[in-house]
mmCIF file of N, CA and C in Angstrom:
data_model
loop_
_atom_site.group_PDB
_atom_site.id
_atom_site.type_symbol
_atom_site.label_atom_id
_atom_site.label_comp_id
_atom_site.label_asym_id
_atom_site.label_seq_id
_atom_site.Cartn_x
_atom_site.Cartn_y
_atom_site.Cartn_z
ATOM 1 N N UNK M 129 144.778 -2.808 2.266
ATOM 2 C CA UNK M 129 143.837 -2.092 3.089
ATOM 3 C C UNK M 129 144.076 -0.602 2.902
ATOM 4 N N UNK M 130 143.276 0.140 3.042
ATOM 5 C CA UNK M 130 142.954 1.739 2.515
ATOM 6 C C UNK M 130 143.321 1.983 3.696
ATOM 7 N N UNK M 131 143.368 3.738 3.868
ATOM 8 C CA UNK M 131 144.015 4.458 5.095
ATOM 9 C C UNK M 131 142.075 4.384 5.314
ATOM 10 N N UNK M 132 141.297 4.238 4.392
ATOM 11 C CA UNK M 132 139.661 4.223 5.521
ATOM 12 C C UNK M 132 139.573 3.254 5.671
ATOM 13 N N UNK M 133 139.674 2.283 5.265
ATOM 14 C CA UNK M 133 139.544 0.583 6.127
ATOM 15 C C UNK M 133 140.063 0.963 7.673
ATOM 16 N N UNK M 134 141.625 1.393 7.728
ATOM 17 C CA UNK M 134 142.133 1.531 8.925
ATOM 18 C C UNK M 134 141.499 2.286 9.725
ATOM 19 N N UNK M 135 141.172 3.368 9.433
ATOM 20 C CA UNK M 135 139.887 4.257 10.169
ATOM 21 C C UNK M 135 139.033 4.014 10.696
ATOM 22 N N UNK M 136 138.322 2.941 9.495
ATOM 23 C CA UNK M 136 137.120 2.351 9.796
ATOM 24 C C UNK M 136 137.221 1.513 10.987
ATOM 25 N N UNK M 137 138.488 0.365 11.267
ATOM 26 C CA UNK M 137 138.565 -0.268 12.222
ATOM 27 C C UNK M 137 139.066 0.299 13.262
ATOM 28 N N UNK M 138 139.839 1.083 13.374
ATOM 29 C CA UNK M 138 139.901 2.143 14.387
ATOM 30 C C UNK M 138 138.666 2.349 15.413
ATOM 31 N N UNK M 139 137.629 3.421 14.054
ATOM 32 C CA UNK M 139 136.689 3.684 14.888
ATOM 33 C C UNK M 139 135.804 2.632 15.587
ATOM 34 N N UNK M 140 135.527 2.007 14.826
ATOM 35 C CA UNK M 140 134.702 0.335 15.225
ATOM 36 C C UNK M 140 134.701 -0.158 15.887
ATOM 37 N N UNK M 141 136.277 -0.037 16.815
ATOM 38 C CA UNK M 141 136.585 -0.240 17.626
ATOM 39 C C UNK M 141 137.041 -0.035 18.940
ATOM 40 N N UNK M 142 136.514 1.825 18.578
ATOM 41 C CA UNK M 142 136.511 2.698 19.728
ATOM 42 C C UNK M 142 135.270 3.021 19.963
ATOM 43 N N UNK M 143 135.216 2.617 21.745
ATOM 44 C CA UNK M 143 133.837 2.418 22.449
ATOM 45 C C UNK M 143 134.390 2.877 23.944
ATOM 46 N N UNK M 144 133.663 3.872 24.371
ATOM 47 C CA UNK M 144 133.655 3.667 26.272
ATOM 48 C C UNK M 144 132.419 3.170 27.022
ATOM 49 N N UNK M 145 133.128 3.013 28.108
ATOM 50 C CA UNK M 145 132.212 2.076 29.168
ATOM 51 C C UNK M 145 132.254 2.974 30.324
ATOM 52 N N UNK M 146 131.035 2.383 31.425
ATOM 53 C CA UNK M 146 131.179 2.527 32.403
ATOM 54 C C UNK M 146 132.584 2.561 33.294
ATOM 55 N N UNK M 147 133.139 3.657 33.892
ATOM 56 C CA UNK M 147 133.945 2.999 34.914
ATOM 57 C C UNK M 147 133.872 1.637 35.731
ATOM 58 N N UNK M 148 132.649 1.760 36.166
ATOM 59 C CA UNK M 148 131.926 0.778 36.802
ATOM 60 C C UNK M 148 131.995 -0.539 36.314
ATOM 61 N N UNK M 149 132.581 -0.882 35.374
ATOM 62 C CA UNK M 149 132.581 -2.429 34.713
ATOM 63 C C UNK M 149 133.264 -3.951 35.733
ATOM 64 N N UNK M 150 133.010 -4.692 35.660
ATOM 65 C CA UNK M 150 133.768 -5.885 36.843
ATOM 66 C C UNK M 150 134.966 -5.875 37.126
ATOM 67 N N UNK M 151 135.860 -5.556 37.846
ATOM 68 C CA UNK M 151 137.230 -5.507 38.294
ATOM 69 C C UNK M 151 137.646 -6.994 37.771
ATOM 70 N N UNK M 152 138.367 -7.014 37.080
ATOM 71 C CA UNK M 152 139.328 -8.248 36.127
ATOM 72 C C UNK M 152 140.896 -7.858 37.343
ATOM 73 N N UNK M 153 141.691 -9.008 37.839
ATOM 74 C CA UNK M 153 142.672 -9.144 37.962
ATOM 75 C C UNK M 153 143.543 -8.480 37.167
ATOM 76 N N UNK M 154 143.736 -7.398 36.814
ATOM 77 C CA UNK M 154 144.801 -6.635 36.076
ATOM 78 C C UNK M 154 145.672 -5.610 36.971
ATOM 79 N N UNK M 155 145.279 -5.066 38.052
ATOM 80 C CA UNK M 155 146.036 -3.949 39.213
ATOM 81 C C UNK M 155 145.556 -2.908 38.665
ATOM 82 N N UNK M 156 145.478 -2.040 39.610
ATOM 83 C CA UNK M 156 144.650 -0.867 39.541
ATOM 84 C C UNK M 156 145.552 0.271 38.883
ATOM 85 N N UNK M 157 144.609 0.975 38.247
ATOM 86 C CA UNK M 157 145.316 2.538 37.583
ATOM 87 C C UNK M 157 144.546 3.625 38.144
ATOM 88 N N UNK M 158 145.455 4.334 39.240
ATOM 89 C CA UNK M 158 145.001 5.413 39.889
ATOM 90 C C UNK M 158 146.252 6.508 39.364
ATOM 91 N N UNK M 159 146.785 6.506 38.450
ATOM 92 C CA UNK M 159 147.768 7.585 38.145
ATOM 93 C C UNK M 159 148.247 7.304 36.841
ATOM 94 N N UNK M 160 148.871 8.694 36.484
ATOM 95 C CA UNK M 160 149.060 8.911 35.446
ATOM 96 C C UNK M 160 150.111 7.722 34.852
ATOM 97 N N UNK M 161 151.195 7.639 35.697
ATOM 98 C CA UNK M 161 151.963 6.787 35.560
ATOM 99 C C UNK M 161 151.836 5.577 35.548
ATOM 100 N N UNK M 162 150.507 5.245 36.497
ATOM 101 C CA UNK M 162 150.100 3.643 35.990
ATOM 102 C C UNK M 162 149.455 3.390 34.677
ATOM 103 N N UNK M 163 148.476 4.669 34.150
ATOM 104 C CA UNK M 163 147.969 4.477 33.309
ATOM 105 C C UNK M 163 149.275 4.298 31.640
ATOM 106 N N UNK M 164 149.865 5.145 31.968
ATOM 107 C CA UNK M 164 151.294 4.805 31.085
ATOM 108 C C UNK M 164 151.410 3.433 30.836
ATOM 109 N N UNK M 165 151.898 2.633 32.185
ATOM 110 C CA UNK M 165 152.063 1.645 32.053
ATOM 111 C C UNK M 165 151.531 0.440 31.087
ATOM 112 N N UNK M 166 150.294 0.960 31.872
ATOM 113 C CA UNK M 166 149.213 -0.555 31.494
ATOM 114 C C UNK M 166 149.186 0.210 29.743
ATOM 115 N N UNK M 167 148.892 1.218 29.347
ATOM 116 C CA UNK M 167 148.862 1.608 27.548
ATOM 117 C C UNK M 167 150.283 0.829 27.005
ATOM 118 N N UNK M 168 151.450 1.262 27.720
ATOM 119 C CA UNK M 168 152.525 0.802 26.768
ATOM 120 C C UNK M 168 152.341 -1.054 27.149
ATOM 121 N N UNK M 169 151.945 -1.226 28.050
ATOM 122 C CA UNK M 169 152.030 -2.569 28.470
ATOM 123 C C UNK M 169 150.843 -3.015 26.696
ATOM 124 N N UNK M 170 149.681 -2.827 27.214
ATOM 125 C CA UNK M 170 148.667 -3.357 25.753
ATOM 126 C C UNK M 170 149.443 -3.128 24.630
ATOM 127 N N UNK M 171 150.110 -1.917 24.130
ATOM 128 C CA UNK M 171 150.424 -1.760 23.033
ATOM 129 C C UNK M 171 151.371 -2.943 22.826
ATOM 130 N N UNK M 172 152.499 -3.250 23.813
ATOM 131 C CA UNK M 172 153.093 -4.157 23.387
ATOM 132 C C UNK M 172 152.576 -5.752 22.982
ATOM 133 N N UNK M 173 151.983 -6.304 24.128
ATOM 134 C CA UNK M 173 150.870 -7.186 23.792
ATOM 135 C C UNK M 173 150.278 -7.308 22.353
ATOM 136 N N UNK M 174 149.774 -6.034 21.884
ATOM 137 C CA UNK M 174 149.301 -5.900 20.435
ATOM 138 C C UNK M 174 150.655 -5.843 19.734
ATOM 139 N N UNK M 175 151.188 -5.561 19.564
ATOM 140 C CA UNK M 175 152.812 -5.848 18.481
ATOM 141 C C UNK M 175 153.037 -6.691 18.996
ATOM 142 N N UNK M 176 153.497 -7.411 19.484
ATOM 143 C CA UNK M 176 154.004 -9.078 20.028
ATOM 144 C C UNK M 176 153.491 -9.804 19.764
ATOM 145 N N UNK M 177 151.582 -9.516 19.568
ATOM 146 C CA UNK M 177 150.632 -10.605 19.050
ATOM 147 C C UNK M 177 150.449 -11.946 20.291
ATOM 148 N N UNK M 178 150.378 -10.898 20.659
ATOM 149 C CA UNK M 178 150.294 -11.397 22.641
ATOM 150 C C UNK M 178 148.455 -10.999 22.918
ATOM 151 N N UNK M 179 147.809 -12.144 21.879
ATOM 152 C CA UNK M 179 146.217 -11.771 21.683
ATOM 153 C C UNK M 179 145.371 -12.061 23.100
ATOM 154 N N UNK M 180 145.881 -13.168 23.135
ATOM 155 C CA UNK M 180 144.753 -13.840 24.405
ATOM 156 C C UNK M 180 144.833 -13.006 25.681
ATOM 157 N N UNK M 181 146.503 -12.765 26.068
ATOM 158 C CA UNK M 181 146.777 -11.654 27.145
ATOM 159 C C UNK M 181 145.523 -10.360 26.845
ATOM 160 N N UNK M 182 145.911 -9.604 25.781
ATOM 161 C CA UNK M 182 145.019 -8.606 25.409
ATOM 162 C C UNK M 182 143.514 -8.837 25.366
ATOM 163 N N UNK M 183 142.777 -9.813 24.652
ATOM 164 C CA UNK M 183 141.827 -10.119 25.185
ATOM 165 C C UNK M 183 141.420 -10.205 26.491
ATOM 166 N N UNK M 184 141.810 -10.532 27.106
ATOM 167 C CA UNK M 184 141.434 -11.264 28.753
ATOM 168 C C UNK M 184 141.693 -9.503 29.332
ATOM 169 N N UNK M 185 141.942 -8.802 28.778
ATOM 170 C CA UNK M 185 141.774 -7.377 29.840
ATOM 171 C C UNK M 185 140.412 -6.458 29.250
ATOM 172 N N UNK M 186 140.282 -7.036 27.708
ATOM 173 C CA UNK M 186 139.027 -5.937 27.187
ATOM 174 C C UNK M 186 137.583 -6.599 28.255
ATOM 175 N N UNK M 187 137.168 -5.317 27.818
ATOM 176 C CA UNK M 187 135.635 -5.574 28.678
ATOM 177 C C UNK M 187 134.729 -6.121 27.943
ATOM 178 N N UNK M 188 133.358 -6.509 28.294
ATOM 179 C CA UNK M 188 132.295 -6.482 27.371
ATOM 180 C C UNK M 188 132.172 -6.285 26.464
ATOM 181 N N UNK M 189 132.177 -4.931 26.441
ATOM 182 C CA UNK M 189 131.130 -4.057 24.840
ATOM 183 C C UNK M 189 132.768 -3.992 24.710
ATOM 184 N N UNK M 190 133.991 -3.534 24.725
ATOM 185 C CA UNK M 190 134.997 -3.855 23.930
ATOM 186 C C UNK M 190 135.058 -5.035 23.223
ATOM 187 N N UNK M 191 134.597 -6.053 23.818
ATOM 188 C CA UNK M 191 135.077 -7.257 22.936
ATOM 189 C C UNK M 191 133.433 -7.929 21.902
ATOM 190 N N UNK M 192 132.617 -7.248 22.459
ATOM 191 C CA UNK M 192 131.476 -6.960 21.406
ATOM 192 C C UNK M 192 131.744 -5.948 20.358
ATOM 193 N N UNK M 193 132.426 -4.851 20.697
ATOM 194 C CA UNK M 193 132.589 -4.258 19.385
ATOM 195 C C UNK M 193 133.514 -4.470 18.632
ATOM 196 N N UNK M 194 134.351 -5.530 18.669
ATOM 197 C CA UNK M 194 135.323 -6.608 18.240
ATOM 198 C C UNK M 194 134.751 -7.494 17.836
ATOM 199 N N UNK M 195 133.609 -7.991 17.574
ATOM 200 C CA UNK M 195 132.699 -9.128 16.741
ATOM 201 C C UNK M 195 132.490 -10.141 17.583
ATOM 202 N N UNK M 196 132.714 -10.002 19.225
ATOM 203 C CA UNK M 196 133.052 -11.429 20.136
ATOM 204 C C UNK M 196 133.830 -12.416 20.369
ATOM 205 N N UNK M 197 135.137 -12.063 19.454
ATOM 206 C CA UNK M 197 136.035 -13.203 18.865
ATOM 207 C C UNK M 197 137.298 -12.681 19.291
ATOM 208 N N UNK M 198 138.174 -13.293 20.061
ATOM 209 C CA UNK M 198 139.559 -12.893 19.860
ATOM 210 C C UNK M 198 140.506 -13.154 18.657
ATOM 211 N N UNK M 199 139.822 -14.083 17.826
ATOM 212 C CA UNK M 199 139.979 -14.135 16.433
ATOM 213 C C UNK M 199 140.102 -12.820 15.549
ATOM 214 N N UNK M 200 139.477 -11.875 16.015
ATOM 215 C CA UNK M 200 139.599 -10.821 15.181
ATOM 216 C C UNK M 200 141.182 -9.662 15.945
ATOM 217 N N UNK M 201 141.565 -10.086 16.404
ATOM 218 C CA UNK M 201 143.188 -9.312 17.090
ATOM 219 C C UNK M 201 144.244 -9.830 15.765
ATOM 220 N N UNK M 202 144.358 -10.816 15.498
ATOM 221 C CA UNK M 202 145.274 -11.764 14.486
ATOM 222 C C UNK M 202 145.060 -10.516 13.174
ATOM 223 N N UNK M 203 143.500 -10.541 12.971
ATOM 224 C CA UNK M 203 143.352 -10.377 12.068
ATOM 225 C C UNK M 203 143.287 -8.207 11.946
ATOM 226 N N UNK M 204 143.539 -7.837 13.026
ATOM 227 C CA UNK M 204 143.513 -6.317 12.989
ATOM 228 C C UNK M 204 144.994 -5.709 12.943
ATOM 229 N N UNK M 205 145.790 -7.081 13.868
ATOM 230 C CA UNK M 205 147.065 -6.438 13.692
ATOM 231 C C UNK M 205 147.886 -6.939 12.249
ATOM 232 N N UNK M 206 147.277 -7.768 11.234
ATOM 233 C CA UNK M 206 147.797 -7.885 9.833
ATOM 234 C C UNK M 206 147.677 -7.032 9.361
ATOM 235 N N UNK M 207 146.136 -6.239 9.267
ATOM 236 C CA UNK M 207 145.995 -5.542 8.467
ATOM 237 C C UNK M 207 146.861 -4.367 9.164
ATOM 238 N N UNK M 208 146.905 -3.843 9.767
ATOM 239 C CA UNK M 208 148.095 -2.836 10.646
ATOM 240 C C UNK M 208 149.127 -2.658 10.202
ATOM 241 N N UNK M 209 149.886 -4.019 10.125
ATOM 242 C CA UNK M 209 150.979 -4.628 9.951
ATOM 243 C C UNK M 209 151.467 -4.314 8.221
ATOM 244 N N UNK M 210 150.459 -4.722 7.640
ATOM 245 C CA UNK M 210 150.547 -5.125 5.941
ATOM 246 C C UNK M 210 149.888 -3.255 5.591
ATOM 247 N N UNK M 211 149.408 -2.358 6.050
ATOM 248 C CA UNK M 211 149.533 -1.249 5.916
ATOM 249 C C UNK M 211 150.153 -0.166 5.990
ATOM 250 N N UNK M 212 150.677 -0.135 7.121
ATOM 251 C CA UNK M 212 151.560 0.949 7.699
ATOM 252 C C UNK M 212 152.591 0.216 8.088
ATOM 253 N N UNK M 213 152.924 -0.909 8.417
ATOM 254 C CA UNK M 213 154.481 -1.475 9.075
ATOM 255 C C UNK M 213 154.813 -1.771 10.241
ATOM 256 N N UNK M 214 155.531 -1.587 10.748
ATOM 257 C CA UNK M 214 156.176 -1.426 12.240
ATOM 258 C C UNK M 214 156.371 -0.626 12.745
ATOM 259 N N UNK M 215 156.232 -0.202 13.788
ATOM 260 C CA UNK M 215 156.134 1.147 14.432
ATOM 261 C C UNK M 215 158.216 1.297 14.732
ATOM 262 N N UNK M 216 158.698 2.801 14.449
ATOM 263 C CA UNK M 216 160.167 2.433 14.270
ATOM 264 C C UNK M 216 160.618 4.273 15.552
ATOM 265 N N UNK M 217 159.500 4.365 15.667
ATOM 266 C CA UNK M 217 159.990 5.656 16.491
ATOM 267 C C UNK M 217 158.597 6.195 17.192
ATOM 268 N N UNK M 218 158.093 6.125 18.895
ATOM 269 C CA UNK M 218 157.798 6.955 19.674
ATOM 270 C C UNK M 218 158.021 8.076 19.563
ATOM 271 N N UNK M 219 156.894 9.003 19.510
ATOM 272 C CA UNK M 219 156.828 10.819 19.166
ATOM 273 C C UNK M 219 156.623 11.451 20.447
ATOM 274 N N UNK M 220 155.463 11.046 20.768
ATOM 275 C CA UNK M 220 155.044 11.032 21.894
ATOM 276 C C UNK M 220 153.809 10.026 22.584
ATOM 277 N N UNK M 221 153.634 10.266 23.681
ATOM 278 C CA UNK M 221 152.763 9.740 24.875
ATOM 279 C C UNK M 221 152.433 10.493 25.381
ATOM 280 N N UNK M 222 150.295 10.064 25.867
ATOM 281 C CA UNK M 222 150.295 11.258 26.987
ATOM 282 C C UNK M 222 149.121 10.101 27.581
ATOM 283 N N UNK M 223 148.799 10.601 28.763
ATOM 284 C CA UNK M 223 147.736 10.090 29.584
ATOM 285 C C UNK M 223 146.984 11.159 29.524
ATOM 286 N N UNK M 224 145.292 10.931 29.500
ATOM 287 C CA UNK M 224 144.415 11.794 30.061
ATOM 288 C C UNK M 224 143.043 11.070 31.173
ATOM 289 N N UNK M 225 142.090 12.335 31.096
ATOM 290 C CA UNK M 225 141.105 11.155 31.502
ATOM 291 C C UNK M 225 139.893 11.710 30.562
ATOM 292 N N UNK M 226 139.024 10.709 30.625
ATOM 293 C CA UNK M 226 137.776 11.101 29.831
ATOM 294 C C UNK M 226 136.587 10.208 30.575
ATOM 295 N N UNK M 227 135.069 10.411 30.701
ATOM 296 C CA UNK M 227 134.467 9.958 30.822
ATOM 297 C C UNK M 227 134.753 8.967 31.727
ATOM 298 N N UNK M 228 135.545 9.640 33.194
ATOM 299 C CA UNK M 228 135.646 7.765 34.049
ATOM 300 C C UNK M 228 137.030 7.215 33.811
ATOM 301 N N UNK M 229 137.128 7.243 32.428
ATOM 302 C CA UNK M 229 138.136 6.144 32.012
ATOM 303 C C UNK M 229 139.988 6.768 31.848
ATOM 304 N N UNK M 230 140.980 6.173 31.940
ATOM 305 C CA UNK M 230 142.096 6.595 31.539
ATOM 306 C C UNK M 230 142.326 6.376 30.392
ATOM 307 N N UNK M 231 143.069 7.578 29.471
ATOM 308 C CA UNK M 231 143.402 7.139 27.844
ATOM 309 C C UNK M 231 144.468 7.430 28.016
ATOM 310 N N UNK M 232 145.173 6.263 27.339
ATOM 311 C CA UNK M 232 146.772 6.390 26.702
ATOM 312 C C UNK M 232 146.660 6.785 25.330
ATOM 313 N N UNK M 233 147.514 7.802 24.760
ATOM 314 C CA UNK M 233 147.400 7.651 23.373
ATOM 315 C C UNK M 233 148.970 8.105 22.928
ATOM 316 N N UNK M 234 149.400 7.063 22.256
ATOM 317 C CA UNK M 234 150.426 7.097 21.362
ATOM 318 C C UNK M 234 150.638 7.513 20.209
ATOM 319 N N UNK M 235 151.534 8.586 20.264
ATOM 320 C CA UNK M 235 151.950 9.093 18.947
ATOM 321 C C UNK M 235 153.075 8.344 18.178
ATOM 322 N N UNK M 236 153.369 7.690 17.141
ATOM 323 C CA UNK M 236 154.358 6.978 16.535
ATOM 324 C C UNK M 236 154.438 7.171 15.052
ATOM 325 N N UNK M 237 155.389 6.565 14.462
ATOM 326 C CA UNK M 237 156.217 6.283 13.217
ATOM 327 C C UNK M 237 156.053 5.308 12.779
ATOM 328 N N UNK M 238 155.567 4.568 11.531
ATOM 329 C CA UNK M 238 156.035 3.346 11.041
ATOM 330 C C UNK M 238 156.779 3.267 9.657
ATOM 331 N N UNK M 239 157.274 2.260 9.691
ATOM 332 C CA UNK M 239 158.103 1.702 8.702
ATOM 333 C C UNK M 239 157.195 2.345 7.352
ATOM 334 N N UNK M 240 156.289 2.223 6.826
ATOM 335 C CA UNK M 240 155.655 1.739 5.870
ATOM 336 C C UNK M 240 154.528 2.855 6.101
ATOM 337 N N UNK M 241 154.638 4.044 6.527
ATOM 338 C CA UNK M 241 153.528 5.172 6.615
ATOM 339 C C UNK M 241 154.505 6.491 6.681
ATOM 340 N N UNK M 242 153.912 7.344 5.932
ATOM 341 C CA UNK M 242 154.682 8.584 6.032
ATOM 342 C C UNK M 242 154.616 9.571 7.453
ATOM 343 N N UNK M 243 153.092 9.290 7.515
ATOM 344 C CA UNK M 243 152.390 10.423 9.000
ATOM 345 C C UNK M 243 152.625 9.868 10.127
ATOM 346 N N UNK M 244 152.091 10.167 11.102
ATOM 347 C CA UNK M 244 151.615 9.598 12.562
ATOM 348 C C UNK M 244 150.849 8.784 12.906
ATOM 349 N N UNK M 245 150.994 7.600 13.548
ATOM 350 C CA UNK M 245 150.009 6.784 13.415
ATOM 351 C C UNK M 245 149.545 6.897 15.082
ATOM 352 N N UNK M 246 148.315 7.126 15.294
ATOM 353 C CA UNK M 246 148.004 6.894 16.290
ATOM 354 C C UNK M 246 147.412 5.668 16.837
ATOM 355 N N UNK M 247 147.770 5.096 18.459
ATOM 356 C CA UNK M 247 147.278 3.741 19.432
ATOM 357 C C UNK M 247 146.898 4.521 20.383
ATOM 358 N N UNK M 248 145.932 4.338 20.527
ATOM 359 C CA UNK M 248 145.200 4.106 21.698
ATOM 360 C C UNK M 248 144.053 3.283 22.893
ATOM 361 N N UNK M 249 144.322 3.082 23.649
ATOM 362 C CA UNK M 249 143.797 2.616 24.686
ATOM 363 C C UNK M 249 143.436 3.629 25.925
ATOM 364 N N UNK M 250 141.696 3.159 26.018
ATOM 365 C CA UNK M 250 141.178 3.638 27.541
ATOM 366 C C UNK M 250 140.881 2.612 28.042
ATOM 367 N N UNK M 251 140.850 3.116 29.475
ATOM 368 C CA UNK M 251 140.520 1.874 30.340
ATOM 369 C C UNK M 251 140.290 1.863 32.092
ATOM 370 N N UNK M 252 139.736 1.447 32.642
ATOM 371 C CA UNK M 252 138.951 1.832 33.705
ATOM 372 C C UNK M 252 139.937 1.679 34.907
ATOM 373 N N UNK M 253 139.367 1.590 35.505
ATOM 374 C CA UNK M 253 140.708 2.120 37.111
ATOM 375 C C UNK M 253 141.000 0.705 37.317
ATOM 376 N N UNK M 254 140.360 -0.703 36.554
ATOM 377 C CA UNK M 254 140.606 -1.878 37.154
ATOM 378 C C UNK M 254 141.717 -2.412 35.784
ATOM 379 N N UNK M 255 141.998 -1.242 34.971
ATOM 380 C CA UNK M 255 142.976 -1.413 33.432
ATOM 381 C C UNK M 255 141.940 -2.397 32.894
ATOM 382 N N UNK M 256 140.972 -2.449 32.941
ATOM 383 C CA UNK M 256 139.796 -2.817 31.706
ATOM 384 C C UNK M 256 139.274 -2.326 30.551
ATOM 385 N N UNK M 257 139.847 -2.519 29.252
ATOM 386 C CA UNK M 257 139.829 -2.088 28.578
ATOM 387 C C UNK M 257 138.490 -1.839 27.206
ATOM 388 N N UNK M 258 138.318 -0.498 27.157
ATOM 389 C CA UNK M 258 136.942 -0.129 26.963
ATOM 390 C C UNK M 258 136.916 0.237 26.213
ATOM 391 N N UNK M 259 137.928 0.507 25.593
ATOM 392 C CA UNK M 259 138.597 1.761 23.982
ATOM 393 C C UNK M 259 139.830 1.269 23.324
ATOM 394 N N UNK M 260 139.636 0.815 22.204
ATOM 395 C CA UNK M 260 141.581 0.878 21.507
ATOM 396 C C UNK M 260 140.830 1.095 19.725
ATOM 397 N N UNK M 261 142.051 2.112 19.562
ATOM 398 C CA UNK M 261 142.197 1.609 18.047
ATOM 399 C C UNK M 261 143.643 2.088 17.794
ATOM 400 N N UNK M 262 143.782 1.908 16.214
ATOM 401 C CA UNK M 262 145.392 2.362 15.703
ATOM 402 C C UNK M 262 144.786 2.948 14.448
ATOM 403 N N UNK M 263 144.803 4.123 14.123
ATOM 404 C CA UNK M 263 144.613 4.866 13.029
ATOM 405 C C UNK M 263 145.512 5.948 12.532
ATOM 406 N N UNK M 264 145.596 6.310 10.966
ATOM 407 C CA UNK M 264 146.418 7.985 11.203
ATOM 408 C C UNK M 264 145.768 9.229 11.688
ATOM 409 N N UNK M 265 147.253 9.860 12.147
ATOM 410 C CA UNK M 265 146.175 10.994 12.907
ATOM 411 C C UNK M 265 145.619 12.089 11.601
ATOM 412 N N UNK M 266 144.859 12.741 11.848
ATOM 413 C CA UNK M 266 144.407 13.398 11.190
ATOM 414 C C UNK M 266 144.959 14.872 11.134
#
């Protein structure tokens, strides 16, 4: 996979939503520090290959702009995986907000990439997730 394949799915896969989307059983993110949470919480989920968990928090049009399939998680974190590696060092973390939503975005290291690879996740005050990709930063 090319560093634009990875891009490509990156972007493809970055979408926001309404705040407003159905409150899913996940606990609420009213702070910075929750929003921390619930990002490092998904990210791990996504490296663990902890799909169905991760699924069951995306929203709608997240998991529409995912092809409808949780079938396609298996197949985003190979190519991830078989590109850049394992993530081997945290740079940084930050929370913001955008549009409604909370973004985590992770700065990291992998095994198998020279640059920064960026994860991110947004996601609504109910941690419904409306936004993720993993790309290099630019």
């Amino acid at each position: 996979m090319t560093r634009k394949t990875l891009m490509a799915l990156g972007l493809a896969a970055t979408l926001t939503v309404p705040a407003a989307m159905a409150a899913q059983e996940q606990g609420t993110v009213t702070s910075d520090s929750a929003a921390m949470a619930k990002g490092r919480q998904y990210t791990d989920w996504f490296y663990q290959k902890e799909f169905s968990q991760l699924w069951e928090v995306m929203g709608p049009q997240m998991r529409q702009a995912l092809g409808g399939s949780e079938s396609i998680l298996p197949t985003v974190w190979s190519q991830v995986n078989s590109q850049v590696g394992q993530e081997t060092e945290v740079v940084e973390e930050e929370v913001t907000q955008a549009q409604g939503l909370w973004v985590y975005l992770r700065r990291a290291r992998y095994s198998g990439f020279l640059g920064i690879i960026l994860v991110q996740f947004a996601m609504d005050e109910n941690g419904t997730v409306g936004g993720f990709f993993v790309r290099p930063a630019q």
